[in-house]
C-alpha positions as a printed Julia matrix, in Angstrom:
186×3 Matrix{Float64}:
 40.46  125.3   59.05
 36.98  126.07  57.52
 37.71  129.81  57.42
 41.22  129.17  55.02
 39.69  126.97  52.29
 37.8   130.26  51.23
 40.72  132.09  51.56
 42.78  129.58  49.78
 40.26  129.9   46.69
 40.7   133.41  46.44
 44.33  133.17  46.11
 43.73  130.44  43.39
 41.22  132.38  41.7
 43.45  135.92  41.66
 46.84  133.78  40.41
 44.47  132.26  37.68
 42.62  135.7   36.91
 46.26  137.68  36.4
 47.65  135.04  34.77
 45.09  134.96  32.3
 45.33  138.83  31.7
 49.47  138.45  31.64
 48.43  135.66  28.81
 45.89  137.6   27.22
 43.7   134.27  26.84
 40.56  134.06  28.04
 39.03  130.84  30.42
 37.83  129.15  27.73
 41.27  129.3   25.94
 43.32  128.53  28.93
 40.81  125.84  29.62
 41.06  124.48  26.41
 44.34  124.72  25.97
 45.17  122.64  29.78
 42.46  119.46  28.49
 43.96  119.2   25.44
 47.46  118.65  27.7
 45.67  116.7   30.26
 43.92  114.43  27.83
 46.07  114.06  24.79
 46.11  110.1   24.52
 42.61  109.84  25.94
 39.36  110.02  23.74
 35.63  110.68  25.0
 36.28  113.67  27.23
 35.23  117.14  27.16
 37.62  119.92  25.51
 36.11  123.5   25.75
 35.53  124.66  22.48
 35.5   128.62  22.19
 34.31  131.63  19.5
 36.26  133.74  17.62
 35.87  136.04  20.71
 37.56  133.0   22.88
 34.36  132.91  24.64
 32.55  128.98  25.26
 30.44  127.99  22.58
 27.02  127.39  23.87
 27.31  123.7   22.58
 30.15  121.43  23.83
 29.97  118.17  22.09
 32.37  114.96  23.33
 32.65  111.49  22.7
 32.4   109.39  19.7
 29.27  109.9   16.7
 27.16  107.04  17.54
 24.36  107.21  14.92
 25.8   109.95  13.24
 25.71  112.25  16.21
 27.87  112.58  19.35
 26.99  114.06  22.72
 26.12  117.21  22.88
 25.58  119.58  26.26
 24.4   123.27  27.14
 26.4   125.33  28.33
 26.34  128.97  30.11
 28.74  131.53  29.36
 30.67  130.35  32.24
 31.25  127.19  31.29
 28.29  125.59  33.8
 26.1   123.14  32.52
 22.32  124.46  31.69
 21.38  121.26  29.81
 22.55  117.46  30.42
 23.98  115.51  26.99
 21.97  114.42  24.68
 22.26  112.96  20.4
 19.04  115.3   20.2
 20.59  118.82  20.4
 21.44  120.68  17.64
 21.58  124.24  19.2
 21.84  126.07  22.26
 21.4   129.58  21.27
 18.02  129.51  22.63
 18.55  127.72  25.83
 21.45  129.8   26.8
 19.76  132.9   25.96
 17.0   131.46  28.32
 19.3   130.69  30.99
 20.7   133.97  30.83
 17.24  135.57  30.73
 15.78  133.88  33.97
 19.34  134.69  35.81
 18.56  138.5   34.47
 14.97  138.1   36.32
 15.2   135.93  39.14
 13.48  137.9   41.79
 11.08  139.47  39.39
  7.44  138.78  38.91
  7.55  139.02  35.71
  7.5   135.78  33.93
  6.75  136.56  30.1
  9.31  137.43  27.87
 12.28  134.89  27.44
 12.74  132.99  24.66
 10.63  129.54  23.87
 13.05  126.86  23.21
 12.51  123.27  21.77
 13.67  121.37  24.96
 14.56  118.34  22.9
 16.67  119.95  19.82
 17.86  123.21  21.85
 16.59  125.04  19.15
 13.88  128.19  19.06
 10.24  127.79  18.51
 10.01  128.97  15.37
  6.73  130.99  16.53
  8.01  133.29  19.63
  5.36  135.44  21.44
  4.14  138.22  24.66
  1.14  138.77  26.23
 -0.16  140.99  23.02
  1.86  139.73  19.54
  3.75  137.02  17.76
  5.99  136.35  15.59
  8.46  134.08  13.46
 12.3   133.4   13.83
 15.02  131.77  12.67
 14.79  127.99  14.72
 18.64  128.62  15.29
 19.43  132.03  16.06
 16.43  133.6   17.01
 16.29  136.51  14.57
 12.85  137.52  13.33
 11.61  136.77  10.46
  8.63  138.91   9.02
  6.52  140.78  11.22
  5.22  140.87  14.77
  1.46  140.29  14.76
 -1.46  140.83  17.18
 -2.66  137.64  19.22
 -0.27  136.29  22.38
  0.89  133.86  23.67
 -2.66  132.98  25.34
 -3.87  132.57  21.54
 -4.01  129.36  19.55
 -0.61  129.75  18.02
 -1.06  125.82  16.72
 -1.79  127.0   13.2
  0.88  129.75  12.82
  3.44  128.25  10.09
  6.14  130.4    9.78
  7.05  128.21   6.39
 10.59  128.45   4.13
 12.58  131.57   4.21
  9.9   132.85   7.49
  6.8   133.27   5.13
  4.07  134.07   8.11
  0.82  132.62   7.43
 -1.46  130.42   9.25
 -5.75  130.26  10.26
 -6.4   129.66   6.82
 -5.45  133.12   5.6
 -2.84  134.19   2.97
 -2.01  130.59   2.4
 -0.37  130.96  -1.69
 -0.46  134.7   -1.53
  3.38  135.32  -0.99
  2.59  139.34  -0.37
  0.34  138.15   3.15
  2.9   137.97   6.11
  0.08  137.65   8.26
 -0.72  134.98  10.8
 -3.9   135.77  12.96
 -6.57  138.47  11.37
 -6.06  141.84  11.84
C-alpha cells in the first residue's frame, strides 16, 4: 500500500500539471481561482494573490486589519511558507530573495553574499555588503542606490546613512556636501 500513495501523487500531480497547460493558468491562478470557490461565504482565510506574470506574490496577507494592518506571511515562489504571519511585515522581496539564495547554495561553503533582510519588517537593510565593499539600496526592492564603497561587512557599518533619495554618507564625512556619495574614507 505504501508503494501506491507515491504513485497515486504522481498521477494527481500530471492531471493537475496538463490541466493547467490545457488552461493556460498558472498554480497561483488555478489556486486562486479554487479558494475563492472554496471560501466564498467565509472571511479570514488565505487566497493566493499572484503578479501580472500569474506568479505568487512574495507577500500573502489574510484576515481582518486589526490596528490598521492585517496578517501578513512570506512566501517562496512555490507557494511554501519562508516566514510565519506577522502585523510587522511590509515586504518580502528581501526574504524571498534570501530564501532563494541559500536554496541556490546549500551545499556550498560559501556563506557571504545573500541579501541582509530586516527580519521584523521583511524589508532590506538599507546598507548591503561582501567581504571587501558596501553599499546602499532601496529598503524595498533592493536596487542600489549610489555607489559600492570599500570597507565589508567586517567594518563598522553602524554609521553608514544611506539618507533620502540613497544619499551615501556616514563617519563624519560629506555630511551637507550633496556631491560626496561616500561612506567610509577612501
Amino acid at each position: 500500500m505504501a508503494r501506491v500513495t507515491p504513485c497515486v501523487l504522481v498521477v494527481f500531480a500530471l492531471i493537475g500539471y496538463v490541466y493547467c497547460a490545457h488552461t493556460g493558468e498558472t498554480d497561483c491562478q488555478r489556486r486562486r481561482r479554487n479558494e475563492q470557490r472554496a471560501t466564498r461565504n467565509l472571511t479570514g482565510l488565505l487566497v493566493p494573490e499572484c503578479d501580472e506574470h500569474g506568479e505568487y506574490l512574495a507577500m500573502q496577507c489574510f484576515g481582518e486589519a486589526v490596528r490598521g494592518r492585517p496578517f501578513c506571511a512570506c512566501y517562496d515562489s512555490e507557494f511554501g511558507q519562508i516566514k510565519g504571519p506577522s502585523r510587522q511585515l511590509r515586504s518580502c522581496n528581501c526574504i524571498r530573495k534570501h530564501h532563494d539564495w541559500e536554496r541556490s547554495h546549500r551545499g556550498s561553503s560559501r556563506r557571504e553574499g545573500g541579501p541582509r533582510c530586516d527580519t521584523t519588517s521583511g524589508e532590506y537593510q538599507p546598507v548591503q555588503c561582501t567581504s571587501t565593499e558596501h553599499w546602499c539600496v532601496d529598503t524595498d526592492t533592493g536596487v542600489q542606490l549610489g555607489e559600492k564603497l570599500r570597507g565589508g561587512c567586517s567594518t563598522d557599518l553602524s554609521q553608514v546613512n544611506c539618507g533620502i533619495g540613497g544619499s551615501h554618507h556616514g563617519h563624519g564625512v560629506g555630511h551637507g556636501d550633496s556631491t560626496h556619495r561616500g561612506g567610509l574614507p577612501r
